[in-house]
């Protein structure tokens, strides 16, 4: 899996920086989970944040493809939730290995839409927490780097293989969830026949885990900066910052 750090204007405004180009991080297959899964917050962590995303599933090998042909290499579109432990984000905010490497922290589904039958500019992302709409973004209005740009960019350096997954970023509205909360993500779009279609809601239940991250460095740190980032508080404008999400 390849994930884009920062790719929505609303999120960039919230973070106080707008990247000139996309940057990425990789995620392990062990982070994948299906819809209706349960995600446990480690006992010594408190800042688990959801990030509703549109996920692209590569359908045909993409090697040095152009933006004009990039969408032809997408097999499917689905919903994803890129959960992160902000208690550990300070440790490696570029690679996100500690904060976003937790087993099961990337649920995907519940269904995959046929990309060839979709208008990619019509896609609409919505995230609900306990039934309340918290994220609501249309890619045509909010996305900084469109799907074709991301695919063409990645394919300049790596060959994307069928089955690879690209997480395309999250809009504003990401925040912290607690044990007992239920998070749902849905992606909808316009079918080539003009009808609307949807992935259905990707559902994840949050529980408290008995597992402790433990005393090895880095240890969880829920300081004021971590809480502000996790809860999505606006940041002051910054210049020359690394474009991370």
PDB file of C-alpha atoms in Angstrom:
ATOM      1  CA  UNK A   1       0.000   0.000   0.000  1.00  0.00           C
ATOM      2  CA  UNK A   2       1.086   3.522  -0.834  1.00  0.00           C
ATOM      3  CA  UNK A   3      -0.524   6.465   0.978  1.00  0.00           C
ATOM      4  CA  UNK A   4      -0.503  10.175   0.149  1.00  0.00           C
ATOM      5  CA  UNK A   5       0.396  12.403   3.089  1.00  0.00           C
ATOM      6  CA  UNK A   6      -1.596  15.562   2.359  1.00  0.00           C
ATOM      7  CA  UNK A   7      -3.975  15.781  -0.578  1.00  0.00           C
ATOM      8  CA  UNK A   8      -7.070  17.864   0.275  1.00  0.00           C
ATOM      9  CA  UNK A   9      -7.221  21.654   0.372  1.00  0.00           C
ATOM     10  CA  UNK A  10      -9.388  21.582   3.487  1.00  0.00           C
ATOM     11  CA  UNK A  11      -6.820  19.430   5.302  1.00  0.00           C
ATOM     12  CA  UNK A  12      -3.936  21.577   4.046  1.00  0.00           C
ATOM     13  CA  UNK A  13      -5.670  24.690   5.376  1.00  0.00           C
ATOM     14  CA  UNK A  14      -6.140  22.930   8.693  1.00  0.00           C
ATOM     15  CA  UNK A  15      -2.474  21.943   8.825  1.00  0.00           C
ATOM     16  CA  UNK A  16      -1.321  25.408   7.815  1.00  0.00           C
ATOM     17  CA  UNK A  17       0.661  24.338   4.759  1.00  0.00           C
ATOM     18  CA  UNK A  18      -0.076  23.474   1.148  1.00  0.00           C
ATOM     19  CA  UNK A  19       2.394  21.126  -0.544  1.00  0.00           C
ATOM     20  CA  UNK A  20       3.677  21.876  -4.030  1.00  0.00           C
ATOM     21  CA  UNK A  21       3.759  18.156  -4.825  1.00  0.00           C
ATOM     22  CA  UNK A  22       2.526  14.945  -3.190  1.00  0.00           C
ATOM     23  CA  UNK A  23       4.629  12.946  -0.753  1.00  0.00           C
ATOM     24  CA  UNK A  24       3.989   9.366   0.279  1.00  0.00           C
ATOM     25  CA  UNK A  25       4.478   6.652   2.859  1.00  0.00           C
ATOM     26  CA  UNK A  26       4.149   2.869   2.674  1.00  0.00           C
ATOM     27  CA  UNK A  27       1.912   0.631   4.761  1.00  0.00           C
ATOM     28  CA  UNK A  28       2.316  -3.052   5.578  1.00  0.00           C
ATOM     29  CA  UNK A  29      -0.286  -5.609   4.441  1.00  0.00           C
ATOM     30  CA  UNK A  30      -0.791  -6.576   8.109  1.00  0.00           C
ATOM     31  CA  UNK A  31      -2.534  -3.226   8.666  1.00  0.00           C
ATOM     32  CA  UNK A  32      -5.393  -4.262   6.345  1.00  0.00           C
ATOM     33  CA  UNK A  33      -8.762  -5.201   7.828  1.00  0.00           C
ATOM     34  CA  UNK A  34     -12.258  -5.817   6.410  1.00  0.00           C
ATOM     35  CA  UNK A  35     -15.468  -3.971   7.105  1.00  0.00           C
ATOM     36  CA  UNK A  36     -17.106  -4.737  10.477  1.00  0.00           C
ATOM     37  CA  UNK A  37     -13.690  -5.272  12.062  1.00  0.00           C
ATOM     38  CA  UNK A  38     -12.721  -4.252  15.599  1.00  0.00           C
ATOM     39  CA  UNK A  39      -9.707  -2.018  16.212  1.00  0.00           C
ATOM     40  CA  UNK A  40      -8.115  -1.928  19.648  1.00  0.00           C
ATOM     41  CA  UNK A  41      -6.454   1.179  21.113  1.00  0.00           C
ATOM     42  CA  UNK A  42      -3.293   0.147  23.044  1.00  0.00           C
ATOM     43  CA  UNK A  43      -3.759   0.590  26.785  1.00  0.00           C
ATOM     44  CA  UNK A  44      -1.074   3.284  27.034  1.00  0.00           C
ATOM     45  CA  UNK A  45      -2.312   5.327  24.032  1.00  0.00           C
ATOM     46  CA  UNK A  46      -5.197   7.797  23.891  1.00  0.00           C
ATOM     47  CA  UNK A  47      -4.983   9.577  20.537  1.00  0.00           C
ATOM     48  CA  UNK A  48      -6.387   7.202  17.911  1.00  0.00           C
ATOM     49  CA  UNK A  49      -7.638   9.322  14.996  1.00  0.00           C
ATOM     50  CA  UNK A  50      -9.675   8.216  11.983  1.00  0.00           C
ATOM     51  CA  UNK A  51      -8.984   9.336   8.412  1.00  0.00           C
ATOM     52  CA  UNK A  52     -11.619   8.483   5.846  1.00  0.00           C
ATOM     53  CA  UNK A  53     -10.061   8.002   2.411  1.00  0.00           C
ATOM     54  CA  UNK A  54     -10.733   6.917  -1.153  1.00  0.00           C
ATOM     55  CA  UNK A  55      -8.638   3.867  -1.994  1.00  0.00           C
ATOM     56  CA  UNK A  56      -7.626   2.939  -5.534  1.00  0.00           C
ATOM     57  CA  UNK A  57      -6.942  -0.709  -6.347  1.00  0.00           C
ATOM     58  CA  UNK A  58      -4.500  -1.143  -9.224  1.00  0.00           C
ATOM     59  CA  UNK A  59      -5.946  -3.339 -11.947  1.00  0.00           C
ATOM     60  CA  UNK A  60      -3.210  -3.295 -14.600  1.00  0.00           C
ATOM     61  CA  UNK A  61       0.544  -2.881 -14.300  1.00  0.00           C
ATOM     62  CA  UNK A  62       1.532   0.790 -14.366  1.00  0.00           C
ATOM     63  CA  UNK A  63       5.102   1.661 -15.306  1.00  0.00           C
ATOM     64  CA  UNK A  64       5.965   5.232 -16.344  1.00  0.00           C
ATOM     65  CA  UNK A  65       2.421   5.966 -17.465  1.00  0.00           C
ATOM     66  CA  UNK A  66       1.102   9.397 -18.424  1.00  0.00           C
ATOM     67  CA  UNK A  67      -1.643  11.313 -16.654  1.00  0.00           C
ATOM     68  CA  UNK A  68      -3.817  10.851 -19.748  1.00  0.00           C
ATOM     69  CA  UNK A  69      -3.708   7.052 -19.476  1.00  0.00           C
ATOM     70  CA  UNK A  70      -3.299   6.654 -15.708  1.00  0.00           C
ATOM     71  CA  UNK A  71      -6.950   5.922 -14.864  1.00  0.00           C
ATOM     72  CA  UNK A  72      -6.883   2.955 -17.260  1.00  0.00           C
ATOM     73  CA  UNK A  73      -4.603   1.223 -14.753  1.00  0.00           C
ATOM     74  CA  UNK A  74      -7.092   1.494 -11.886  1.00  0.00           C
ATOM     75  CA  UNK A  75      -9.198  -1.623 -11.439  1.00  0.00           C
ATOM     76  CA  UNK A  76     -11.378  -0.560  -8.544  1.00  0.00           C
ATOM     77  CA  UNK A  77     -12.346   2.145  -6.094  1.00  0.00           C
ATOM     78  CA  UNK A  78     -13.273   1.532  -2.472  1.00  0.00           C
ATOM     79  CA  UNK A  79     -13.439   3.167   0.947  1.00  0.00           C
ATOM     80  CA  UNK A  80     -10.585   3.084   3.452  1.00  0.00           C
ATOM     81  CA  UNK A  81      -9.864   4.367   6.943  1.00  0.00           C
ATOM     82  CA  UNK A  82      -6.238   5.235   7.647  1.00  0.00           C
ATOM     83  CA  UNK A  83      -6.315   5.167  11.458  1.00  0.00           C
ATOM     84  CA  UNK A  84      -3.279   6.600  13.255  1.00  0.00           C
ATOM     85  CA  UNK A  85      -1.955   6.720  16.816  1.00  0.00           C
ATOM     86  CA  UNK A  86      -0.977  10.361  17.290  1.00  0.00           C
ATOM     87  CA  UNK A  87       0.688   9.431  20.588  1.00  0.00           C
ATOM     88  CA  UNK A  88       3.504   8.035  18.398  1.00  0.00           C
ATOM     89  CA  UNK A  89       3.361  10.346  15.385  1.00  0.00           C
ATOM     90  CA  UNK A  90       6.261  12.457  16.642  1.00  0.00           C
ATOM     91  CA  UNK A  91       8.638   9.498  16.274  1.00  0.00           C
ATOM     92  CA  UNK A  92       8.625   9.244  12.470  1.00  0.00           C
ATOM     93  CA  UNK A  93       6.076  11.628  10.930  1.00  0.00           C
ATOM     94  CA  UNK A  94       7.344  10.972   7.416  1.00  0.00           C
ATOM     95  CA  UNK A  95       7.209   7.185   7.346  1.00  0.00           C
ATOM     96  CA  UNK A  96       4.446   6.861   9.977  1.00  0.00           C
ATOM     97  CA  UNK A  97       5.690   3.374  10.882  1.00  0.00           C
ATOM     98  CA  UNK A  98       4.927   3.748  14.581  1.00  0.00           C
ATOM     99  CA  UNK A  99       1.716   5.724  14.303  1.00  0.00           C
ATOM    100  CA  UNK A 100       0.162   3.864  11.362  1.00  0.00           C
ATOM    101  CA  UNK A 101       1.740   0.429  11.544  1.00  0.00           C
ATOM    102  CA  UNK A 102      -0.738  -1.099  13.988  1.00  0.00           C
ATOM    103  CA  UNK A 103      -2.212  -4.399  12.822  1.00  0.00           C
ATOM    104  CA  UNK A 104      -5.692  -3.837  11.420  1.00  0.00           C
ATOM    105  CA  UNK A 105      -5.475  -0.033  11.342  1.00  0.00           C
ATOM    106  CA  UNK A 106      -6.338   0.196   7.613  1.00  0.00           C
ATOM    107  CA  UNK A 107      -9.819  -1.232   7.085  1.00  0.00           C
ATOM    108  CA  UNK A 108     -10.918  -1.293   3.438  1.00  0.00           C
ATOM    109  CA  UNK A 109     -14.255  -2.072   1.797  1.00  0.00           C
ATOM    110  CA  UNK A 110     -16.947  -3.225   1.994  1.00  0.00           C
ATOM    111  CA  UNK A 111     -17.291  -3.407  -1.794  1.00  0.00           C
ATOM    112  CA  UNK A 112     -15.087  -2.388  -4.714  1.00  0.00           C
ATOM    113  CA  UNK A 113     -16.524  -0.282  -7.511  1.00  0.00           C
ATOM    114  CA  UNK A 114     -15.421  -0.920 -11.108  1.00  0.00           C
ATOM    115  CA  UNK A 115     -13.183   2.034 -11.968  1.00  0.00           C
ATOM    116  CA  UNK A 116     -13.880   1.695 -15.694  1.00  0.00           C
ATOM    117  CA  UNK A 117     -17.548   2.426 -15.013  1.00  0.00           C
ATOM    118  CA  UNK A 118     -16.897   5.538 -12.885  1.00  0.00           C
ATOM    119  CA  UNK A 119     -16.238   9.207 -13.505  1.00  0.00           C
ATOM    120  CA  UNK A 120     -13.299   9.733 -11.122  1.00  0.00           C
ATOM    121  CA  UNK A 121     -14.040  13.450 -10.747  1.00  0.00           C
ATOM    122  CA  UNK A 122     -17.497  12.587  -9.372  1.00  0.00           C
ATOM    123  CA  UNK A 123     -16.254  10.673  -6.335  1.00  0.00           C
ATOM    124  CA  UNK A 124     -17.585  11.765  -2.958  1.00  0.00           C
ATOM    125  CA  UNK A 125     -16.111  10.784   0.426  1.00  0.00           C
ATOM    126  CA  UNK A 126     -18.092  10.783   3.682  1.00  0.00           C
ATOM    127  CA  UNK A 127     -17.067   9.663   7.177  1.00  0.00           C
ATOM    128  CA  UNK A 128     -19.461   9.132  10.074  1.00  0.00           C
ATOM    129  CA  UNK A 129     -18.737   8.699  13.788  1.00  0.00           C
ATOM    130  CA  UNK A 130     -21.593   7.130  15.726  1.00  0.00           C
ATOM    131  CA  UNK A 131     -23.880   8.049  12.836  1.00  0.00           C
ATOM    132  CA  UNK A 132     -22.845  11.715  12.708  1.00  0.00           C
ATOM    133  CA  UNK A 133     -21.307  13.065   9.497  1.00  0.00           C
ATOM    134  CA  UNK A 134     -17.760  14.291  10.273  1.00  0.00           C
ATOM    135  CA  UNK A 135     -16.012  14.324   6.886  1.00  0.00           C
ATOM    136  CA  UNK A 136     -17.699  15.331   3.645  1.00  0.00           C
ATOM    137  CA  UNK A 137     -15.572  16.016   0.547  1.00  0.00           C
ATOM    138  CA  UNK A 138     -15.963  15.904  -3.213  1.00  0.00           C
ATOM    139  CA  UNK A 139     -12.686  15.292  -5.010  1.00  0.00           C
ATOM    140  CA  UNK A 140     -13.494  17.770  -7.789  1.00  0.00           C
ATOM    141  CA  UNK A 141     -13.741  20.564  -5.220  1.00  0.00           C
ATOM    142  CA  UNK A 142     -11.188  19.636  -2.570  1.00  0.00           C
ATOM    143  CA  UNK A 143      -8.441  17.340  -3.851  1.00  0.00           C
ATOM    144  CA  UNK A 144      -5.031  18.910  -4.498  1.00  0.00           C
ATOM    145  CA  UNK A 145      -3.490  16.179  -6.690  1.00  0.00           C
ATOM    146  CA  UNK A 146      -5.988  14.190  -8.702  1.00  0.00           C
ATOM    147  CA  UNK A 147      -5.883  10.420  -9.080  1.00  0.00           C
ATOM    148  CA  UNK A 148      -4.194  10.538 -12.486  1.00  0.00           C
ATOM    149  CA  UNK A 149      -1.437  12.770 -11.132  1.00  0.00           C
ATOM    150  CA  UNK A 150      -0.753  10.433  -8.199  1.00  0.00           C
ATOM    151  CA  UNK A 151      -0.672   7.296 -10.360  1.00  0.00           C
ATOM    152  CA  UNK A 152       1.557   8.868 -13.014  1.00  0.00           C
ATOM    153  CA  UNK A 153       3.874  10.285 -10.351  1.00  0.00           C
ATOM    154  CA  UNK A 154       4.283   6.994  -8.497  1.00  0.00           C
ATOM    155  CA  UNK A 155       4.783   5.053 -11.719  1.00  0.00           C
ATOM    156  CA  UNK A 156       7.793   7.217 -12.594  1.00  0.00           C
ATOM    157  CA  UNK A 157       9.783   5.400  -9.904  1.00  0.00           C
ATOM    158  CA  UNK A 158       8.012   2.137  -9.107  1.00  0.00           C
ATOM    159  CA  UNK A 159       5.979  -0.336 -11.094  1.00  0.00           C
ATOM    160  CA  UNK A 160       2.482  -0.526  -9.665  1.00  0.00           C
ATOM    161  CA  UNK A 161       1.190  -4.089  -9.749  1.00  0.00           C
ATOM    162  CA  UNK A 162      -2.380  -5.419  -9.898  1.00  0.00           C
ATOM    163  CA  UNK A 163      -3.735  -5.577  -6.361  1.00  0.00           C
ATOM    164  CA  UNK A 164      -1.599  -2.702  -5.065  1.00  0.00           C
ATOM    165  CA  UNK A 165      -3.622  -0.162  -3.079  1.00  0.00           C
ATOM    166  CA  UNK A 166      -3.205   3.626  -3.152  1.00  0.00           C
ATOM    167  CA  UNK A 167      -4.685   5.633  -0.276  1.00  0.00           C
ATOM    168  CA  UNK A 168      -5.358   9.100  -1.676  1.00  0.00           C
ATOM    169  CA  UNK A 169      -5.465  11.274   1.458  1.00  0.00           C
ATOM    170  CA  UNK A 170      -8.076  12.552   3.899  1.00  0.00           C
ATOM    171  CA  UNK A 171     -10.002  15.854   4.032  1.00  0.00           C
ATOM    172  CA  UNK A 172     -10.602  18.046   7.072  1.00  0.00           C
ATOM    173  CA  UNK A 173     -12.751  16.556   9.806  1.00  0.00           C
ATOM    174  CA  UNK A 174     -10.400  13.839  11.040  1.00  0.00           C
ATOM    175  CA  UNK A 175     -10.367  13.638  14.827  1.00  0.00           C
ATOM    176  CA  UNK A 176      -9.911  11.322  17.814  1.00  0.00           C
ATOM    177  CA  UNK A 177     -12.231   8.422  18.591  1.00  0.00           C
ATOM    178  CA  UNK A 178     -12.734   6.565  21.857  1.00  0.00           C
ATOM    179  CA  UNK A 179     -13.500   2.957  22.816  1.00  0.00           C
ATOM    180  CA  UNK A 180     -17.160   2.361  22.110  1.00  0.00           C
ATOM    181  CA  UNK A 181     -17.203   4.584  19.020  1.00  0.00           C
ATOM    182  CA  UNK A 182     -18.137   3.275  15.582  1.00  0.00           C
ATOM    183  CA  UNK A 183     -16.577   4.863  12.487  1.00  0.00           C
ATOM    184  CA  UNK A 184     -18.044   4.437   9.001  1.00  0.00           C
ATOM    185  CA  UNK A 185     -16.587   5.559   5.664  1.00  0.00           C
ATOM    186  CA  UNK A 186     -18.485   5.606   2.378  1.00  0.00           C
ATOM    187  CA  UNK A 187     -17.375   6.452  -1.153  1.00  0.00           C
ATOM    188  CA  UNK A 188     -19.947   7.207  -3.828  1.00  0.00           C
ATOM    189  CA  UNK A 189     -19.744   8.352  -7.422  1.00  0.00           C
ATOM    190  CA  UNK A 190     -21.489   8.678 -10.750  1.00  0.00           C
ATOM    191  CA  UNK A 191     -21.699   5.612 -12.963  1.00  0.00           C
ATOM    192  CA  UNK A 192     -21.126   6.071 -16.689  1.00  0.00           C
ATOM    193  CA  UNK A 193     -24.866   5.493 -17.160  1.00  0.00           C
ATOM    194  CA  UNK A 194     -25.524   8.553 -15.006  1.00  0.00           C
ATOM    195  CA  UNK A 195     -26.701   6.695 -11.913  1.00  0.00           C
ATOM    196  CA  UNK A 196     -25.092   7.085  -8.492  1.00  0.00           C
ATOM    197  CA  UNK A 197     -23.274   4.116  -6.987  1.00  0.00           C
ATOM    198  CA  UNK A 198     -21.669   3.484  -3.605  1.00  0.00           C
ATOM    199  CA  UNK A 199     -19.214   1.213  -1.838  1.00  0.00           C
ATOM    200  CA  UNK A 200     -21.569   0.952   1.127  1.00  0.00           C
ATOM    201  CA  UNK A 201     -20.340   1.942   4.571  1.00  0.00           C
ATOM    202  CA  UNK A 202     -16.998   0.621   5.800  1.00  0.00           C
ATOM    203  CA  UNK A 203     -17.644   0.030   9.504  1.00  0.00           C
ATOM    204  CA  UNK A 204     -15.022  -0.187  12.284  1.00  0.00           C
ATOM    205  CA  UNK A 205     -15.718  -0.543  16.005  1.00  0.00           C
ATOM    206  CA  UNK A 206     -13.196   0.906  18.466  1.00  0.00           C
ATOM    207  CA  UNK A 207     -12.314  -0.928  21.684  1.00  0.00           C
ATOM    208  CA  UNK A 208      -9.659  -0.604  24.385  1.00  0.00           C
ATOM    209  CA  UNK A 209      -6.892  -3.193  24.101  1.00  0.00           C
ATOM    210  CA  UNK A 210      -5.032  -4.719  27.054  1.00  0.00           C
ATOM    211  CA  UNK A 211      -1.826  -4.479  25.026  1.00  0.00           C
ATOM    212  CA  UNK A 212       0.744  -1.882  26.117  1.00  0.00           C
ATOM    213  CA  UNK A 213       3.163  -0.387  23.592  1.00  0.00           C
ATOM    214  CA  UNK A 214       5.620  -0.527  26.475  1.00  0.00           C
ATOM    215  CA  UNK A 215       8.783   1.204  27.628  1.00  0.00           C
ATOM    216  CA  UNK A 216      10.911   0.897  24.492  1.00  0.00           C
ATOM    217  CA  UNK A 217      11.627   4.199  22.787  1.00  0.00           C
ATOM    218  CA  UNK A 218       9.667   5.844  21.323  1.00  0.00           C
ATOM    219  CA  UNK A 219       7.050   5.790  24.081  1.00  0.00           C
ATOM    220  CA  UNK A 220       3.541   7.210  23.614  1.00  0.00           C
ATOM    221  CA  UNK A 221       3.369  10.967  24.186  1.00  0.00           C
ATOM    222  CA  UNK A 222       0.009  12.712  24.314  1.00  0.00           C
ATOM    223  CA  UNK A 223       1.350  16.242  24.715  1.00  0.00           C
ATOM    224  CA  UNK A 224      -0.406  19.446  23.654  1.00  0.00           C
ATOM    225  CA  UNK A 225       1.038  19.379  20.126  1.00  0.00           C
ATOM    226  CA  UNK A 226       0.015  15.757  19.592  1.00  0.00           C
ATOM    227  CA  UNK A 227      -3.501  16.462  20.870  1.00  0.00           C
ATOM    228  CA  UNK A 228      -3.906  19.503  18.626  1.00  0.00           C
ATOM    229  CA  UNK A 229      -2.854  17.503  15.554  1.00  0.00           C
ATOM    230  CA  UNK A 230      -4.979  14.491  16.476  1.00  0.00           C
ATOM    231  CA  UNK A 231      -8.125  16.489  17.181  1.00  0.00           C
ATOM    232  CA  UNK A 232      -7.655  18.523  14.001  1.00  0.00           C
ATOM    233  CA  UNK A 233      -7.160  21.952  15.498  1.00  0.00           C
ATOM    234  CA  UNK A 234      -6.084  24.523  12.895  1.00  0.00           C
ATOM    235  CA  UNK A 235      -2.363  25.240  12.768  1.00  0.00           C
ATOM    236  CA  UNK A 236      -0.690  28.595  12.089  1.00  0.00           C
ATOM    237  CA  UNK A 237       0.571  29.158   8.575  1.00  0.00           C
ATOM    238  CA  UNK A 238       4.097  27.839   8.006  1.00  0.00           C
ATOM    239  CA  UNK A 239       6.568  28.201   5.150  1.00  0.00           C
ATOM    240  CA  UNK A 240       9.114  25.690   3.900  1.00  0.00           C
ATOM    241  CA  UNK A 241       7.520  22.806   5.775  1.00  0.00           C
ATOM    242  CA  UNK A 242       7.845  19.211   4.653  1.00  0.00           C
ATOM    243  CA  UNK A 243       4.552  18.299   2.923  1.00  0.00           C
ATOM    244  CA  UNK A 244       3.309  15.638   5.351  1.00  0.00           C
ATOM    245  CA  UNK A 245      -0.287  14.818   6.183  1.00  0.00           C
TER     246      UNK A 245
END
